[in-house]
Coordinates of C-alpha atoms and ligand atoms in Angstrom, one line a residue:
M1 CA -64.0 -7.2 -3.9
A2 CA -62.3 -6.9 -7.5
I3 CA -65.1 -4.9 -8.8
L4 CA -64.4 -2.3 -6.3
T5 CA -60.8 -2.0 -6.9
P6 CA -60.9 0.6 -9.8
I7 CA -64.0 2.3 -7.9
T8 CA -63.0 3.4 -4.6
P9 CA -59.8 5.4 -5.4
H10 CA -62.3 8.0 -7.2
F11 CA -64.2 8.5 -3.9
L12 CA -61.3 7.9 -1.5
P13 CA -58.2 8.8 -3.2
S14 CA -55.8 8.2 -0.4
G15 CA -57.8 5.2 1.1
T16 CA -56.6 1.6 0.9
L17 CA -59.5 -0.8 0.3
L18 CA -59.3 -3.6 2.8
E19 CA -62.4 -5.6 2.1
G20 CA -65.4 -5.8 -0.1
D21 CA -68.9 -7.5 0.1
I22 CA -71.9 -7.6 -1.8
I23 CA -75.5 -6.9 -0.4
T24 CA -78.0 -9.1 -2.3
R25 CA -81.0 -7.6 -0.8
G26 CA -82.2 -4.9 -3.5
H27 CA -83.7 -6.0 -6.6
I28 CA -82.5 -2.9 -8.7
N29 CA -79.0 -1.6 -8.0
R30 CA -75.9 -3.7 -7.2
T31 CA -74.8 -2.7 -3.7
Y32 CA -71.4 -3.4 -1.9
V33 CA -70.0 -2.5 1.5
S34 CA -66.2 -1.8 1.7
V35 CA -63.8 -1.4 4.7
V36 CA -61.1 1.4 3.8
Q37 CA -58.1 2.4 5.7
Q38 CA -57.5 6.1 5.4
D39 CA -55.6 8.6 7.3
G40 CA -55.0 6.0 10.0
A41 CA -58.6 5.2 10.5
T42 CA -60.8 2.3 9.2
K43 CA -64.2 3.0 7.9
R44 CA -66.9 1.2 6.2
Y45 CA -68.5 2.6 3.1
V46 CA -71.6 1.6 0.6
H47 CA -71.0 1.8 -3.0
Q48 CA -73.5 1.2 -5.6
L49 CA -73.5 0.6 -9.2
I50 CA -76.9 2.2 -10.6
N51 CA -79.2 0.1 -12.7
T52 CA -79.6 2.5 -15.9
H53 CA -82.1 0.3 -17.4
V54 CA -84.4 1.2 -14.4
F55 CA -82.9 4.8 -13.8
R56 CA -82.4 6.3 -17.5
D57 CA -81.3 9.3 -16.3
P58 CA -78.9 8.6 -13.3
V59 CA -77.5 12.4 -13.3
R60 CA -81.1 13.7 -12.5
M61 CA -81.6 11.1 -10.1
M62 CA -78.3 11.9 -8.4
D63 CA -79.5 15.5 -8.5
N64 CA -82.6 14.7 -6.5
I65 CA -80.8 12.8 -4.0
R66 CA -78.3 15.4 -3.4
R67 CA -80.8 18.0 -2.8
V68 CA -82.6 15.7 -0.1
I69 CA -79.3 15.0 1.6
E70 CA -78.2 18.6 1.6
H71 CA -81.7 19.6 3.0
L72 CA -81.5 16.9 6.0
A73 CA -78.0 18.0 6.7
V74 CA -79.4 21.4 7.7
K75 CA -82.4 20.2 9.5
R76 CA -80.7 17.5 11.4
S77 CA -77.2 18.8 11.8
G78 CA -75.0 16.6 14.0
D79 CA -77.3 13.5 13.9
P80 CA -75.5 10.3 13.7
G81 CA -77.7 8.7 11.1
L82 CA -77.1 11.3 8.6
L83 CA -76.3 10.0 4.8
H84 CA -73.4 11.6 3.1
L85 CA -72.6 11.3 -0.6
L86 CA -68.9 11.2 -1.1
P87 CA -67.9 13.3 -4.2
N88 CA -65.6 11.7 -6.7
D89 CA -62.5 13.6 -8.0
D90 CA -64.3 15.8 -10.3
G91 CA -66.6 17.0 -7.5
E92 CA -69.4 15.1 -8.7
V93 CA -71.5 12.6 -6.2
Y94 CA -71.4 9.8 -9.0
F95 CA -68.5 8.3 -11.0
L96 CA -69.1 7.4 -14.5
D97 CA -66.6 4.4 -15.2
E98 CA -65.2 3.7 -18.9
D99 CA -67.9 1.2 -19.4
G100 CA -70.7 3.6 -19.1
N101 CA -71.4 2.6 -15.3
Y102 CA -72.8 5.1 -12.8
W103 CA -71.2 4.5 -9.2
R104 CA -71.9 6.4 -6.0
T105 CA -70.5 6.1 -2.4
Y106 CA -72.2 6.7 0.7
N107 CA -71.2 6.8 4.3
Y108 CA -72.0 3.4 6.1
V109 CA -74.3 4.1 9.1
E110 CA -72.5 2.4 12.0
G111 CA -74.7 0.8 14.7
S112 CA -77.7 0.2 12.6
T113 CA -79.7 -2.6 11.7
V114 CA -82.6 -3.5 9.2
F115 CA -85.5 -5.7 9.3
D116 CA -87.0 -7.7 6.4
I117 CA -89.7 -9.1 8.4
V118 CA -90.9 -6.8 11.2
P119 CA -90.9 -8.7 14.6
S120 CA -93.4 -6.5 16.4
A121 CA -96.1 -3.8 16.4
D122 CA -93.4 -1.3 18.2
V123 CA -91.0 -1.8 15.3
A124 CA -93.7 -1.3 12.7
Y125 CA -94.4 2.0 14.7
E126 CA -90.9 3.2 14.7
A127 CA -90.6 2.7 10.8
A128 CA -93.7 4.6 10.3
V129 CA -92.3 7.4 12.6
A130 CA -88.9 7.3 10.7
F131 CA -90.8 7.8 7.3
G132 CA -93.2 10.3 8.8
K133 CA -90.2 12.5 10.1
F134 CA -88.6 12.1 6.8
L135 CA -91.6 13.4 5.0
H136 CA -92.0 16.2 7.6
D137 CA -88.6 17.2 7.1
L138 CA -89.0 17.3 3.3
S139 CA -92.3 19.2 3.6
D140 CA -90.8 22.6 2.9
L141 CA -89.0 21.6 -0.2
D142 CA -90.5 22.8 -3.6
A143 CA -91.6 19.6 -5.2
Q144 CA -91.6 21.1 -8.8
R145 CA -87.9 21.5 -8.6
F146 CA -87.5 17.7 -8.2
H147 CA -86.8 15.7 -11.6
I148 CA -89.6 12.9 -12.3
T149 CA -86.8 10.1 -12.8
I150 CA -89.5 7.3 -13.5
P151 CA -92.6 8.7 -14.9
D152 CA -96.0 7.3 -13.4
F153 CA -94.0 5.2 -10.9
H154 CA -97.2 5.0 -8.6
H155 CA -99.7 5.5 -11.4
T156 CA -101.5 2.2 -10.5
P157 CA -103.9 2.3 -13.4
R158 CA -101.2 2.8 -15.9
R159 CA -99.5 0.0 -14.3
I160 CA -102.4 -2.1 -15.0
E161 CA -102.5 -0.8 -18.5
R162 CA -98.9 -1.9 -19.0
F163 CA -99.7 -5.4 -17.3
K164 CA -102.3 -5.8 -20.0
Q165 CA -99.7 -5.3 -22.8
A166 CA -97.6 -7.8 -21.3
L167 CA -100.7 -10.1 -21.3
A168 CA -101.1 -9.6 -24.8
Q169 CA -97.6 -10.8 -25.2
P170 CA -96.2 -13.1 -22.7
V171 CA -93.1 -15.1 -22.6
E172 CA -94.4 -18.5 -24.0
G173 CA -95.9 -20.8 -21.5
R174 CA -96.2 -18.1 -18.7
T175 CA -99.9 -17.2 -19.1
E176 CA -100.7 -20.7 -17.9
T177 CA -98.9 -20.8 -14.9
C178 CA -100.5 -17.6 -13.4
Q179 CA -104.2 -17.6 -14.3
Q180 CA -105.5 -17.1 -10.9
E181 CA -103.2 -14.1 -10.4
I182 CA -104.1 -12.8 -13.9
D183 CA -107.8 -13.0 -13.0
F184 CA -107.2 -11.4 -9.4
V185 CA -105.8 -8.4 -11.0
L186 CA -108.8 -7.9 -13.5
R187 CA -111.1 -8.4 -10.6
N188 CA -109.4 -5.6 -8.6
E189 CA -108.9 -3.2 -11.4
D190 CA -111.0 -0.6 -9.6
L191 CA -109.3 -0.3 -6.5
G192 CA -106.3 0.8 -8.5
G193 CA -107.6 4.0 -9.2
T194 CA -108.1 5.3 -5.7
L195 CA -104.9 6.8 -4.8
I196 CA -103.9 8.5 -8.3
Q197 CA -107.6 9.9 -8.0
V198 CA -106.7 11.9 -4.8
L199 CA -103.7 13.5 -6.5
E200 CA -105.7 14.3 -9.8
T201 CA -108.3 16.0 -7.8
H202 CA -106.0 17.6 -5.3
P203 CA -102.8 18.4 -7.0
E204 CA -102.1 20.7 -3.8
T205 CA -101.4 17.5 -2.0
I206 CA -98.3 16.8 -4.2
R207 CA -95.1 16.9 -2.2
V208 CA -91.8 15.4 -1.9
T209 CA -91.9 11.8 -1.2
H210 CA -89.8 8.8 -0.9
N211 CA -92.0 6.3 -3.0
D212 CA -89.8 3.2 -1.9
T213 CA -90.8 2.9 1.8
K214 CA -90.3 -0.8 2.3
V215 CA -89.5 -1.3 5.9
N216 CA -85.9 -2.5 5.0
N217 CA -85.3 1.0 3.9
V218 CA -85.3 2.1 7.6
L219 CA -82.0 1.9 9.5
F220 CA -82.7 1.2 13.1
C221 CA -80.4 1.7 16.0
E222 CA -79.2 -1.4 17.4
K223 CA -79.4 -0.1 20.9
S224 CA -82.5 1.8 21.1
M225 CA -84.3 0.0 18.1
K226 CA -85.6 3.7 17.1
G227 CA -85.4 4.6 13.5
M228 CA -82.0 6.2 12.7
T229 CA -82.3 7.1 9.0
V230 CA -84.0 6.5 5.9
I231 CA -82.2 5.0 3.1
D232 CA -82.7 4.3 -0.7
L233 CA -83.5 7.8 -1.8
D234 CA -83.6 6.8 -5.6
T235 CA -87.2 7.5 -6.2
V236 CA -87.6 10.7 -4.2
M237 CA -89.8 12.8 -6.2
P238 CA -93.0 14.5 -6.5
G239 CA -95.7 12.0 -5.1
S240 CA -98.2 11.5 -2.5
V241 CA -97.7 10.6 1.1
L242 CA -100.4 7.7 0.5
F243 CA -97.8 6.1 -1.6
D244 CA -95.3 6.1 1.4
V245 CA -97.8 5.0 3.9
G246 CA -99.0 2.4 1.5
D247 CA -95.7 0.7 0.8
L248 CA -94.8 0.7 4.3
I249 CA -98.1 -1.1 5.3
R250 CA -97.1 -3.5 2.4
T251 CA -93.9 -4.6 3.8
A252 CA -94.2 -4.2 7.4
C253 CA -97.5 -5.9 7.9
N254 CA -96.4 -9.0 5.9
S255 CA -95.6 -11.9 8.5
A256 CA -93.5 -13.6 5.7
A257 CA -90.9 -12.8 3.2
E258 CA -91.9 -11.1 0.1
D259 CA -91.2 -14.1 -2.1
E260 CA -92.4 -16.7 0.4
Q261 CA -93.7 -19.7 -1.3
D262 CA -95.9 -21.0 1.5
L263 CA -98.9 -18.7 1.4
S264 CA -100.3 -19.8 4.7
K265 CA -97.3 -17.9 6.3
V266 CA -98.2 -14.9 4.7
Q267 CA -100.6 -13.1 7.0
F268 CA -101.6 -9.5 7.3
D269 CA -100.9 -8.2 10.8
F270 CA -103.5 -5.7 11.9
D271 CA -101.8 -4.8 14.9
K272 CA -98.8 -3.6 13.1
Y273 CA -101.0 -1.9 10.5
A274 CA -102.7 0.2 13.3
A275 CA -99.1 0.9 14.8
I276 CA -98.2 2.3 11.2
V277 CA -101.2 4.6 11.0
R278 CA -100.6 6.0 14.5
G279 CA -96.8 6.7 13.7
F280 CA -97.7 8.5 10.4
A281 CA -100.4 10.5 12.2
E282 CA -97.9 11.8 15.0
T283 CA -95.6 12.9 12.4
I284 CA -97.4 14.3 9.4
G285 CA -101.1 13.8 10.6
D286 CA -101.4 17.7 10.8
T287 CA -100.3 18.3 7.3
L288 CA -102.8 15.9 5.6
H289 CA -105.7 16.9 3.4
P290 CA -109.3 15.6 4.2
A291 CA -109.3 13.6 0.9
E292 CA -105.8 12.0 2.1
W293 CA -107.5 10.9 5.3
D294 CA -110.5 9.5 3.3
A295 CA -108.2 7.2 1.0
M296 CA -105.8 6.4 4.1
A297 CA -107.4 3.0 4.8
S298 CA -107.1 1.8 1.4
C299 CA -103.5 2.7 0.7
G300 CA -102.0 -0.3 1.7
A301 CA -104.1 -2.4 -0.5
V302 CA -103.6 -0.3 -3.4
I303 CA -99.7 0.0 -3.3
T304 CA -99.5 -3.9 -2.4
L305 CA -101.8 -4.5 -5.5
E306 CA -99.6 -2.2 -7.5
C307 CA -96.5 -3.9 -6.5
G308 CA -97.9 -7.4 -7.4
I309 CA -99.0 -6.3 -10.7
R310 CA -95.6 -5.0 -11.3
F311 CA -93.9 -8.4 -10.3
L312 CA -96.7 -10.3 -12.3
T313 CA -96.0 -7.7 -15.3
D314 CA -92.2 -8.8 -15.1
Y315 CA -92.8 -12.5 -14.9
L316 CA -95.0 -12.4 -18.1
D317 CA -92.0 -10.1 -19.7
G318 CA -89.3 -12.7 -18.8
D319 CA -88.0 -11.3 -15.8
K320 CA -86.4 -8.1 -17.0
Y321 CA -86.9 -5.6 -14.4
F322 CA -86.7 -6.9 -10.8
R323 CA -83.5 -9.1 -10.4
I324 CA -84.7 -12.8 -9.6
H325 CA -82.4 -15.5 -8.0
R326 CA -84.5 -18.3 -9.0
E327 CA -87.0 -19.2 -11.6
G328 CA -90.3 -18.3 -10.8
Q329 CA -89.5 -15.9 -8.1
N330 CA -91.4 -12.8 -9.6
L331 CA -94.6 -15.0 -9.7
D332 CA -93.8 -16.0 -6.0
R333 CA -93.6 -12.4 -5.1
A334 CA -96.9 -11.5 -7.1
R335 CA -98.7 -14.1 -5.3
T336 CA -97.6 -12.9 -1.8
Q337 CA -98.7 -9.6 -2.6
F338 CA -102.1 -10.6 -3.9
H339 CA -102.6 -12.8 -0.9
L340 CA -102.2 -9.8 1.2
V341 CA -104.3 -7.5 -0.7
Q342 CA -107.3 -10.1 -0.2
Q343 CA -106.8 -10.1 3.5
M344 CA -106.6 -6.2 3.6
I345 CA -109.9 -5.9 1.4
D346 CA -111.6 -8.3 4.0
R347 CA -110.6 -6.0 6.9
M348 CA -111.2 -2.8 5.3
D349 CA -113.8 -1.6 7.7
E350 CA -111.5 -2.4 10.8
M351 CA -108.6 -0.6 8.8
K352 CA -111.1 2.5 8.5
A353 CA -111.7 2.4 12.0
A354 CA -108.3 2.4 12.6
V355 CA -107.6 5.6 10.7
D356 CA -110.6 7.2 12.0
S357 CA -109.5 6.9 15.6
V358 CA -106.1 8.9 15.0
R359 CA -107.6 11.2 12.3
F360 CA -107.1 14.8 12.7
Ligands
LIG401 C1 -87.7 -2.3 -5.7 O1 -84.7 -1.2 -4.9 P1 -85.6 -2.0 -4.3 O2 -85.2 -3.3 -4.3 O3 -85.9 -1.5 -2.7 C2 -88.5 -1.1 -6.5 C3 -89.8 -0.7 -5.7 C4 -90.5 -2.2 -5.2 C5 -89.6 -3.1 -4.6 C6 -90.3 -4.3 -4.3 C7 -86.9 1.5 -8.6 O4 -87.2 -1.6 -4.7 O5 -90.6 0.0 -6.4 O6 -91.7 -1.8 -4.4 O7 -88.5 -3.5 -5.5 N1 -87.8 -0.1 -7.0 C8 -87.8 0.3 -8.3 O8 -89.6 -5.1 -3.0 O9 -88.6 0.0 -9.1
LIG402 MG1 -85.1 1.2 -4.3

C-alpha cells in the first residue's frame, strides 16, 4: 500500500486511502486496487504504473485510451460497466511522478469477475460477444487519428525477424534448452504471413482494434455471466479484427494456463472455438471483408504462433519484456502456445467448416 500513498491524492484529492493490493495477473504494467473513502462513501479504484520500457510514449497511449473511453461513454451512456479515467490535479488522465513514473487511475467495475481459463463454451461465446460489441462500437472512429503506440505489434513476419536476431545472440546456454521450439518456429514461418497479407492487400480493412483480446481482459457480470466491459486498452490502435479474434481463440480455447508445464493438460477446445467464431459473426460479421472471412480460420493459429514466438524471443533475450515469476517461465509459455498451434493446424479443416457455417 505504501507505493500508492503518494499517488492516490493526485487523483482523489479529498480521499483517504484505506487499503491497497497488488494484482499480479498482467505481464507488463504494475496494477493495484485501492479502497478509498471520499465524501462519506467507500469506493475501489484501479491504479496502474505504466511500463515505459514497453510503452515508449505513454502520453500518446493515454490519448488513444481517452479517445476510446469518451467514445464508449457516448455510445453506452448509463452502462454500469463503463470505464472511466480519473483526471489528476492538472486535468490530465495520467500523473507523472518525480521519478519519471507514469500512473493512471480507473474506476473499479463492481460486481465483475474474470476468467484466466474459460470454463465453458457459453463463457467463450460471451467473451467473443463482448469484444465484438467493442469493435462494433469503435467501427465509426477514424483509425488514422490513433497513434501507433507499438509499431508492428501484430506484424508476425517482423516478429519472426526479431526472433532470428535473438537466436543469433542468445543468453548463454539457452538455445540448448529450446531446440525443439526453435525448430517449430522455423518450420511454421509461412503461417506467420497470413494475417498481415490481408491487411497489406486490403488496407481498407484497417480499423481501430483492441490488439490484446486475451480472455481475462473481459470483465463478466458476476450474476448474469455476460460480458460487462472490455479492459486493458493499452494497445488500442489501427489493426485487423483478425488479430482480436485470434488472440481470444489463443486464450479462451486453451484448457490450461498460459504457462502450464504439463503439456498433456494444454488442449485446444474446439467447442469454444466454434462459440467464439459465432460470437464475432453475430456482432461484427456484417462488417467483414471477404478476405477477412477467408483468413478467419487461421487467425487463432497465427496469433498463437506469434505470441509463442514473442515468449521464446524473450527467453532467448534473457526475459526483458514479459515479467516472469520463475526461471524458465517464458519458455514454458512458448511451449504451451506451440502445443496449441499444432492442434489448431491439425484441425484446420474443421475450423474452416465452423467459419463457413456462420459466414455472411
Ligand atoms: C501482454 O498486458 P498483458 O499481460 O495482458 C502483451 C500481449 C500478450 C500477452 C500474453 C503490450 O499482455 O501482447 O499477448 O502479454 N502485451 C503487450 O499473455 O506486449
Ligand atoms: Mg495488455
